[in-house]
């Protein structure tokens, strides 16, 4: 073996070793991190088959069994046809979560998509300014947003009621009147939805702006030359071309709507009369306030199934097989 | 598929077992060997974050450490919600502190994970003689004592009264209430509304969560009723006494002393509303005094804390056990921990000092009746007449669930006109009994 061949082999061997070290160094921490995540998921999965409370010692294996008995699918049966307060709260929370998500999605799209289109069509200098203004609420903490809206909704000193009074109307206890509602949805839920929309719409708007900017200008120009007006160009050219983005926005908005928690916890904590109690809030209360970890794990699993089903459904109906 | 899931669960349980924390077996306890007097001992003590409470603990800890130079007590505090979560995760793992501040009523939920009080420290009989019945009740589970209370948590009967508003309304001050009807009569004159008819000042704000359940349960008792069944294995809320008490509240709302839609637990909470001048008479436990003074230092109206007359007969009421101290069975220095707990809770001077600092009603009659307490907490002597009538509310599977998710929401629904009285009582009974299942 000559010297050059030996050097070449040594060099290749060194590179391979370096690569192996790099791969090992990157993969091991990732696997460790993933295993922690799997451990948590696995623990939640096991818990949902037990009536587990951390306050009780239970059996010898991780406190499972004994005073934390195995209940099999008992939690799920109770959720469907039980009369306990937890079962009632779960069904109310599920209904409220569905209302919240179903209302939020179309309203969000109805606001963000036209707004993005409008912003996309104005001058570059103003576009940046408005984009920043609309995006600011996204950067604000949910607690801050909740407090701002709570002060606006205050029945005595809030400015919304002040305006209503100024026009001779009847003021309302926006966040605490269980009797008031619109379209079979309580006014408190509408009030929370409005606050959530205000905080969230800037995010989707920026995504839509990016998508609209990605559409080749020639396509729109061709449509305009062919006699389409701007509105028709938006409906017939822009919307179909950004369908993948719409799918992404729908999925993400639906996911975050199903998992809404902080803004509702601060604004109403589920009141009045559980009319704004959503699943995440119910899970949190069950687990950490009432220590029913097994029940909370079962509720989390139901939420997971719902979110997964809705996501798969959205991906099926909005899927596109082409790109521009 | 089923086999795969079962296998996965078995593997998970195996892994979790390997990783899990140790819990003491039944009858087994951690070492209680008394350390040598010179042997350094470090005790960790967990409490919930309440600045007044912490200000009460610190000098007493310092005094104990001065007497026992080898002992170092490390006080750690957590926000209320975080404290609950920390207890729930630390206790199963056996990682909790040596000394744990617990709300007495929680003891029934956590007693399996707490060390019983050694007989040489205090027996159940001694504890019942030392403390009022209501505060000690929660620390005794199945005849075993698990801790010592520091306060008499009294949600029943006390009201914040705005003297300035009374005088502005031309009412007699101090109020000379003989019956609850007298209270309602005064409250009606304190009510204020704006031009649109919205209530801006509640005459008698009794519709927050704690006053609602406390007055409801006390009203049942005072009318000669009972909300427990004979062997305390279930509730009996759909009774004539409960109906009469709820009807009384409904009548007061109908008369117009408070609008429960605008004044409740989540909107215009009684402490906030009172100290912003939006309430004439505000029903709340005396713990609200310290909080109100701390949060609203600029409140200019003159006010006082006084006690309501009973609805009928003796002022019988029920109470939680309030905050107190317990010891972990995993503590390696249980004897020192108990010695400190006894030092802080049963030593009259220390207990007095802590109650004054925290603004709480003492758990011991001998402290409640002391001149120091009377001077520092003028509302306590006013309560001395009714404190002996306080009964422990009884251990239930989930006290918070019953009070805050069942009794309060249904009563509020009834007062707001969302449920009828019958619907509310039936729902309370059914749902409360479901917590035993």
Short mmCIF file of N, CA and C in Angstrom, two decimals, chain A residues 97-233:
data_model
loop_
_atom_site.label_atom_id
_atom_site.label_comp_id
_atom_site.label_asym_id
_atom_site.label_seq_id
_atom_site.Cartn_x
_atom_site.Cartn_y
_atom_site.Cartn_z
N UNK A 97 -66.81 23.79 23.74
CA UNK A 97 -65.59 23.76 22.93
C UNK A 97 -65.94 23.68 21.45
N UNK A 98 -66.91 22.85 21.12
CA UNK A 98 -67.33 22.73 19.72
C UNK A 98 -67.91 24.05 19.22
N UNK A 99 -68.74 24.68 20.05
CA UNK A 99 -69.30 25.98 19.66
C UNK A 99 -68.17 26.98 19.41
N UNK A 100 -67.24 27.02 20.35
CA UNK A 100 -66.13 27.97 20.25
C UNK A 100 -65.36 27.76 18.95
N UNK A 101 -64.99 26.51 18.70
CA UNK A 101 -64.16 26.22 17.52
C UNK A 101 -64.93 26.45 16.22
N UNK A 102 -66.18 26.02 16.21
CA UNK A 102 -66.98 26.15 14.98
C UNK A 102 -67.27 27.62 14.66
N UNK A 103 -67.43 28.44 15.69
CA UNK A 103 -67.68 29.87 15.45
C UNK A 103 -66.38 30.60 15.08
N UNK A 104 -65.32 30.24 15.77
CA UNK A 104 -64.04 30.95 15.57
C UNK A 104 -63.53 30.78 14.14
N UNK A 105 -63.57 29.57 13.62
CA UNK A 105 -62.93 29.30 12.33
C UNK A 105 -63.50 30.15 11.19
N UNK A 106 -64.81 30.12 10.94
CA UNK A 106 -65.32 30.94 9.83
C UNK A 106 -65.15 32.44 10.08
N UNK A 107 -65.34 32.85 11.35
CA UNK A 107 -65.17 34.28 11.63
C UNK A 107 -63.74 34.71 11.38
N UNK A 108 -62.80 33.89 11.81
CA UNK A 108 -61.40 34.20 11.62
C UNK A 108 -61.08 34.31 10.13
N UNK A 109 -61.54 33.33 9.36
CA UNK A 109 -61.27 33.35 7.91
C UNK A 109 -61.95 34.55 7.26
N UNK A 110 -63.18 34.86 7.71
CA UNK A 110 -63.93 35.96 7.11
C UNK A 110 -63.25 37.30 7.37
N UNK A 111 -62.50 37.38 8.47
CA UNK A 111 -61.80 38.63 8.77
C UNK A 111 -60.42 38.65 8.13
N UNK A 112 -59.68 37.57 8.32
CA UNK A 112 -58.26 37.61 7.97
C UNK A 112 -58.00 37.57 6.46
N UNK A 113 -58.80 36.78 5.76
CA UNK A 113 -58.53 36.63 4.33
C UNK A 113 -58.79 37.93 3.55
N UNK A 114 -59.97 38.54 3.70
CA UNK A 114 -60.18 39.82 3.00
C UNK A 114 -59.21 40.90 3.46
N UNK A 115 -58.90 40.89 4.77
CA UNK A 115 -57.99 41.91 5.29
C UNK A 115 -56.60 41.74 4.68
N UNK A 116 -56.16 40.51 4.58
CA UNK A 116 -54.86 40.24 3.96
C UNK A 116 -54.86 40.69 2.51
N UNK A 117 -55.95 40.44 1.84
CA UNK A 117 -56.07 40.84 0.43
C UNK A 117 -56.02 42.36 0.30
N UNK A 118 -56.72 43.05 1.22
CA UNK A 118 -56.71 44.51 1.20
C UNK A 118 -55.30 45.04 1.46
N UNK A 119 -54.66 44.48 2.49
CA UNK A 119 -53.32 44.95 2.85
C UNK A 119 -52.32 44.66 1.74
N UNK A 120 -52.55 43.54 1.04
CA UNK A 120 -51.64 43.16 -0.03
C UNK A 120 -51.72 44.14 -1.20
N UNK A 121 -52.88 44.78 -1.30
CA UNK A 121 -53.09 45.63 -2.46
C UNK A 121 -52.76 47.10 -2.20
N UNK A 122 -52.37 47.46 -0.95
CA UNK A 122 -52.03 48.87 -0.71
C UNK A 122 -50.52 49.06 -0.81
N UNK A 123 -50.09 50.32 -0.71
CA UNK A 123 -48.68 50.66 -0.89
C UNK A 123 -47.78 49.97 0.14
N UNK A 124 -46.52 49.76 -0.27
CA UNK A 124 -45.61 48.96 0.55
C UNK A 124 -45.38 49.59 1.93
N UNK A 125 -45.25 50.94 1.97
CA UNK A 125 -44.95 51.60 3.23
C UNK A 125 -46.10 51.40 4.23
N UNK A 126 -47.32 51.62 3.78
CA UNK A 126 -48.48 51.47 4.65
C UNK A 126 -48.73 50.00 5.00
N UNK A 127 -48.40 49.15 4.02
CA UNK A 127 -48.61 47.73 4.25
C UNK A 127 -47.84 47.26 5.50
N UNK A 128 -46.58 47.67 5.59
CA UNK A 128 -45.76 47.26 6.74
C UNK A 128 -46.34 47.82 8.04
N UNK A 129 -46.78 49.08 7.97
CA UNK A 129 -47.33 49.72 9.17
C UNK A 129 -48.58 48.98 9.65
N UNK A 130 -49.51 48.76 8.72
CA UNK A 130 -50.76 48.09 9.11
C UNK A 130 -50.53 46.65 9.55
N UNK A 131 -49.62 45.99 8.87
CA UNK A 131 -49.32 44.62 9.22
C UNK A 131 -48.81 44.55 10.67
N UNK A 132 -47.97 45.53 11.02
CA UNK A 132 -47.46 45.59 12.40
C UNK A 132 -48.60 45.83 13.38
N UNK A 133 -49.46 46.79 13.02
CA UNK A 133 -50.57 47.12 13.93
C UNK A 133 -51.45 45.89 14.15
N UNK A 134 -51.79 45.22 13.06
CA UNK A 134 -52.68 44.07 13.19
C UNK A 134 -52.01 42.89 13.89
N UNK A 135 -50.68 42.85 13.80
CA UNK A 135 -49.99 41.71 14.39
C UNK A 135 -49.70 41.91 15.89
N UNK A 136 -49.78 43.16 16.34
CA UNK A 136 -49.43 43.45 17.73
C UNK A 136 -50.20 42.62 18.76
N UNK A 137 -51.54 42.44 18.61
CA UNK A 137 -52.25 41.64 19.61
C UNK A 137 -51.72 40.22 19.74
N UNK A 138 -51.17 39.68 18.63
CA UNK A 138 -50.63 38.32 18.69
C UNK A 138 -49.45 38.26 19.65
N UNK A 139 -48.70 39.36 19.69
CA UNK A 139 -47.51 39.40 20.54
C UNK A 139 -47.85 39.65 22.00
N UNK A 140 -49.08 40.13 22.24
CA UNK A 140 -49.49 40.44 23.62
C UNK A 140 -49.86 39.14 24.34
N UNK A 141 -49.57 39.09 25.63
CA UNK A 141 -49.90 37.86 26.37
C UNK A 141 -51.41 37.74 26.50
N UNK A 142 -51.86 36.49 26.54
CA UNK A 142 -53.30 36.24 26.62
C UNK A 142 -53.89 36.83 27.89
N UNK A 143 -53.11 36.80 28.96
CA UNK A 143 -53.61 37.34 30.23
C UNK A 143 -53.84 38.85 30.08
N UNK A 144 -52.89 39.52 29.45
CA UNK A 144 -53.03 40.97 29.22
C UNK A 144 -54.25 41.27 28.36
N UNK A 145 -54.40 40.50 27.29
CA UNK A 145 -55.56 40.68 26.41
C UNK A 145 -56.86 40.46 27.20
N UNK A 146 -56.86 39.42 28.01
CA UNK A 146 -58.07 39.12 28.80
C UNK A 146 -58.39 40.26 29.74
N UNK A 147 -57.38 40.82 30.38
CA UNK A 147 -57.63 41.90 31.34
C UNK A 147 -58.16 43.15 30.63
N UNK A 148 -57.60 43.43 29.44
CA UNK A 148 -58.07 44.60 28.68
C UNK A 148 -59.55 44.43 28.33
N UNK A 149 -59.88 43.27 27.80
CA UNK A 149 -61.28 43.04 27.41
C UNK A 149 -62.20 42.98 28.61
N UNK A 150 -61.71 42.45 29.72
CA UNK A 150 -62.54 42.43 30.94
C UNK A 150 -62.90 43.84 31.36
N UNK A 151 -61.92 44.74 31.28
CA UNK A 151 -62.22 46.13 31.69
C UNK A 151 -63.21 46.77 30.71
N UNK A 152 -63.11 46.40 29.43
CA UNK A 152 -64.06 46.96 28.45
C UNK A 152 -65.46 46.40 28.67
N UNK A 153 -65.53 45.14 29.11
CA UNK A 153 -66.83 44.50 29.32
C UNK A 153 -67.43 44.81 30.69
N UNK A 154 -66.68 45.49 31.56
CA UNK A 154 -67.18 45.74 32.91
C UNK A 154 -68.58 46.35 32.85
N UNK A 155 -69.54 45.76 33.57
CA UNK A 155 -70.92 46.22 33.43
C UNK A 155 -71.12 47.67 33.89
N UNK A 156 -70.38 48.09 34.92
CA UNK A 156 -70.58 49.46 35.42
C UNK A 156 -69.64 50.47 34.77
N UNK A 157 -68.36 50.12 34.64
CA UNK A 157 -67.39 51.12 34.21
C UNK A 157 -66.80 50.85 32.83
N UNK A 158 -67.19 49.77 32.19
CA UNK A 158 -66.62 49.46 30.87
C UNK A 158 -67.14 50.40 29.79
N UNK A 159 -66.29 50.67 28.79
CA UNK A 159 -66.72 51.65 27.79
C UNK A 159 -67.75 51.10 26.82
N UNK A 160 -67.84 49.79 26.70
CA UNK A 160 -68.86 49.23 25.80
C UNK A 160 -70.25 49.58 26.32
N UNK A 161 -70.46 49.38 27.63
CA UNK A 161 -71.75 49.77 28.21
C UNK A 161 -71.92 51.28 28.22
N UNK A 162 -70.81 52.01 28.34
CA UNK A 162 -70.91 53.48 28.32
C UNK A 162 -71.46 53.94 26.98
N UNK A 163 -70.98 53.32 25.91
CA UNK A 163 -71.48 53.67 24.57
C UNK A 163 -72.96 53.30 24.45
N UNK A 164 -73.29 52.12 24.96
CA UNK A 164 -74.70 51.68 24.90
C UNK A 164 -75.59 52.65 25.66
N UNK A 165 -75.13 53.06 26.84
CA UNK A 165 -75.91 54.02 27.64
C UNK A 165 -76.05 55.34 26.89
N UNK A 166 -74.96 55.78 26.25
CA UNK A 166 -74.99 57.07 25.54
C UNK A 166 -76.03 57.06 24.43
N UNK A 167 -76.28 55.90 23.86
CA UNK A 167 -77.28 55.81 22.79
C UNK A 167 -78.65 55.36 23.33
N UNK A 168 -78.77 55.38 24.67
CA UNK A 168 -80.07 55.08 25.28
C UNK A 168 -80.38 53.60 25.36
N UNK A 169 -79.40 52.75 25.14
CA UNK A 169 -79.64 51.31 25.19
C UNK A 169 -79.56 50.75 26.61
N UNK A 170 -79.82 49.47 26.72
CA UNK A 170 -79.76 48.81 28.03
C UNK A 170 -78.41 48.12 28.17
N UNK A 171 -77.62 48.53 29.16
CA UNK A 171 -76.32 47.89 29.34
C UNK A 171 -76.45 46.43 29.77
N UNK A 172 -75.37 45.71 29.60
CA UNK A 172 -75.42 44.26 29.82
C UNK A 172 -74.23 43.83 30.68
N UNK A 173 -74.44 42.80 31.48
CA UNK A 173 -73.31 42.18 32.19
C UNK A 173 -72.73 41.14 31.23
N UNK A 174 -71.81 41.58 30.40
CA UNK A 174 -71.33 40.76 29.28
C UNK A 174 -70.77 39.42 29.69
N UNK A 175 -70.03 39.41 30.78
CA UNK A 175 -69.34 38.17 31.16
C UNK A 175 -70.05 37.40 32.26
N UNK A 176 -71.16 37.93 32.77
CA UNK A 176 -71.76 37.24 33.92
C UNK A 176 -73.26 37.07 33.83
N UNK A 177 -73.87 37.44 32.72
CA UNK A 177 -75.33 37.27 32.62
C UNK A 177 -75.64 35.95 31.91
N UNK A 178 -76.14 34.96 32.65
CA UNK A 178 -76.40 33.66 32.01
C UNK A 178 -77.67 33.65 31.17
N UNK A 179 -78.47 34.72 31.30
CA UNK A 179 -79.76 34.72 30.59
C UNK A 179 -79.64 35.27 29.18
N UNK A 180 -78.61 36.10 28.96
CA UNK A 180 -78.49 36.77 27.67
C UNK A 180 -77.76 35.89 26.67
N UNK A 181 -78.24 35.91 25.44
CA UNK A 181 -77.58 35.10 24.42
C UNK A 181 -78.00 35.52 23.03
N UNK A 182 -77.32 34.94 22.05
CA UNK A 182 -77.64 35.22 20.65
C UNK A 182 -77.36 33.95 19.85
N UNK A 183 -78.33 33.56 19.04
CA UNK A 183 -78.21 32.34 18.23
C UNK A 183 -77.89 31.12 19.09
N UNK A 184 -78.56 31.01 20.20
CA UNK A 184 -78.39 29.88 21.13
C UNK A 184 -76.99 29.79 21.73
N UNK A 185 -76.25 30.86 21.65
CA UNK A 185 -74.93 30.90 22.28
C UNK A 185 -74.96 32.05 23.28
N UNK A 186 -74.46 31.80 24.50
CA UNK A 186 -74.55 32.82 25.55
C UNK A 186 -73.73 34.05 25.17
N UNK A 187 -74.15 35.18 25.72
CA UNK A 187 -73.45 36.42 25.40
C UNK A 187 -72.02 36.38 25.97
N UNK A 188 -71.84 35.67 27.08
CA UNK A 188 -70.49 35.55 27.65
C UNK A 188 -69.56 34.83 26.67
N UNK A 189 -70.11 33.79 26.02
CA UNK A 189 -69.29 33.05 25.04
C UNK A 189 -68.96 33.95 23.85
N UNK A 190 -69.94 34.73 23.40
CA UNK A 190 -69.67 35.66 22.30
C UNK A 190 -68.59 36.67 22.70
N UNK A 191 -68.69 37.13 23.95
CA UNK A 191 -67.72 38.13 24.43
C UNK A 191 -66.30 37.54 24.44
N UNK A 192 -66.19 36.30 24.86
CA UNK A 192 -64.88 35.65 24.89
C UNK A 192 -64.37 35.39 23.47
N UNK A 193 -65.28 34.98 22.60
CA UNK A 193 -64.92 34.72 21.20
C UNK A 193 -64.36 35.99 20.55
N UNK A 194 -65.02 37.10 20.83
CA UNK A 194 -64.58 38.38 20.25
C UNK A 194 -63.16 38.73 20.72
N UNK A 195 -62.93 38.56 22.00
CA UNK A 195 -61.60 38.87 22.54
C UNK A 195 -60.54 37.95 21.93
N UNK A 196 -60.89 36.67 21.80
CA UNK A 196 -59.95 35.69 21.24
C UNK A 196 -59.66 36.00 19.77
N UNK A 197 -60.71 36.35 19.03
CA UNK A 197 -60.54 36.71 17.61
C UNK A 197 -59.60 37.89 17.46
N UNK A 198 -59.82 38.89 18.33
CA UNK A 198 -59.01 40.10 18.26
C UNK A 198 -57.53 39.78 18.48
N UNK A 199 -57.29 38.87 19.41
CA UNK A 199 -55.90 38.54 19.69
C UNK A 199 -55.28 37.69 18.58
N UNK A 200 -56.09 36.86 17.95
CA UNK A 200 -55.55 35.81 17.10
C UNK A 200 -55.49 36.15 15.61
N UNK A 201 -56.30 37.12 15.16
CA UNK A 201 -56.47 37.26 13.72
C UNK A 201 -55.21 37.75 13.00
N UNK A 202 -54.35 38.48 13.68
CA UNK A 202 -53.14 39.00 13.04
C UNK A 202 -52.22 37.90 12.55
N UNK A 203 -52.21 36.79 13.27
CA UNK A 203 -51.32 35.67 12.92
C UNK A 203 -51.71 35.09 11.56
N UNK A 204 -53.00 34.77 11.43
CA UNK A 204 -53.45 34.20 10.16
C UNK A 204 -53.34 35.21 9.03
N UNK A 205 -53.57 36.47 9.36
CA UNK A 205 -53.49 37.50 8.34
C UNK A 205 -52.09 37.57 7.71
N UNK A 206 -51.08 37.48 8.54
CA UNK A 206 -49.70 37.53 8.05
C UNK A 206 -49.41 36.32 7.16
N UNK A 207 -49.94 35.17 7.55
CA UNK A 207 -49.74 33.96 6.74
C UNK A 207 -50.42 34.13 5.38
N UNK A 208 -51.63 34.67 5.39
CA UNK A 208 -52.34 34.88 4.13
C UNK A 208 -51.63 35.91 3.24
N UNK A 209 -51.10 36.94 3.87
CA UNK A 209 -50.37 37.95 3.09
C UNK A 209 -49.19 37.28 2.37
N UNK A 210 -48.47 36.46 3.11
CA UNK A 210 -47.32 35.76 2.51
C UNK A 210 -47.77 34.87 1.36
N UNK A 211 -48.90 34.20 1.55
CA UNK A 211 -49.40 33.31 0.49
C UNK A 211 -49.83 34.12 -0.73
N UNK A 212 -50.51 35.21 -0.50
CA UNK A 212 -50.97 36.04 -1.62
C UNK A 212 -49.79 36.63 -2.39
N UNK A 213 -48.73 36.97 -1.64
CA UNK A 213 -47.55 37.53 -2.30
C UNK A 213 -46.85 36.47 -3.15
N UNK A 214 -47.09 35.22 -2.82
CA UNK A 214 -46.44 34.14 -3.57
C UNK A 214 -47.14 33.81 -4.88
N UNK A 215 -48.33 34.36 -5.12
CA UNK A 215 -49.04 34.07 -6.37
C UNK A 215 -48.42 34.87 -7.51
N UNK A 216 -48.07 34.22 -8.58
CA UNK A 216 -47.48 34.96 -9.71
C UNK A 216 -48.41 36.08 -10.17
N UNK A 217 -47.86 37.25 -10.30
CA UNK A 217 -48.64 38.44 -10.65
C UNK A 217 -49.32 38.27 -12.01
N UNK A 218 -48.66 37.52 -12.92
CA UNK A 218 -49.20 37.38 -14.28
C UNK A 218 -50.58 36.75 -14.29
N UNK A 219 -50.81 35.83 -13.36
CA UNK A 219 -52.09 35.14 -13.34
C UNK A 219 -53.23 36.12 -13.07
N UNK A 220 -53.00 37.01 -12.12
CA UNK A 220 -54.04 37.99 -11.80
C UNK A 220 -54.19 39.00 -12.95
N UNK A 221 -53.06 39.40 -13.50
CA UNK A 221 -53.11 40.36 -14.62
C UNK A 221 -53.86 39.77 -15.81
N UNK A 222 -53.61 38.50 -16.06
CA UNK A 222 -54.30 37.84 -17.17
C UNK A 222 -55.80 37.83 -16.94
N UNK A 223 -56.19 37.56 -15.71
CA UNK A 223 -57.62 37.53 -15.38
C UNK A 223 -58.23 38.91 -15.58
N UNK A 224 -57.51 39.94 -15.14
CA UNK A 224 -58.02 41.32 -15.27
C UNK A 224 -58.14 41.70 -16.75
N UNK A 225 -57.14 41.28 -17.54
CA UNK A 225 -57.19 41.58 -18.98
C UNK A 225 -58.36 40.87 -19.63
N UNK A 226 -58.64 39.67 -19.12
CA UNK A 226 -59.77 38.91 -19.67
C UNK A 226 -61.12 39.44 -19.22
N UNK A 227 -61.13 40.51 -18.41
CA UNK A 227 -62.39 41.14 -18.06
C UNK A 227 -62.87 40.91 -16.66
N UNK A 228 -62.10 40.17 -15.85
CA UNK A 228 -62.53 39.95 -14.46
C UNK A 228 -62.31 41.23 -13.65
N UNK A 229 -63.22 41.48 -12.69
CA UNK A 229 -62.98 42.61 -11.80
C UNK A 229 -62.11 42.12 -10.63
N UNK A 230 -61.58 43.04 -9.80
CA UNK A 230 -60.66 42.60 -8.73
C UNK A 230 -61.30 41.56 -7.80
N UNK A 231 -62.56 41.72 -7.50
CA UNK A 231 -63.24 40.78 -6.60
C UNK A 231 -63.28 39.38 -7.22
N UNK A 232 -63.60 39.35 -8.52
CA UNK A 232 -63.63 38.06 -9.23
C UNK A 232 -62.24 37.45 -9.29
N UNK A 233 -61.24 38.31 -9.49
CA UNK A 233 -59.87 37.80 -9.52
C UNK A 233 -59.48 37.20 -8.17
#
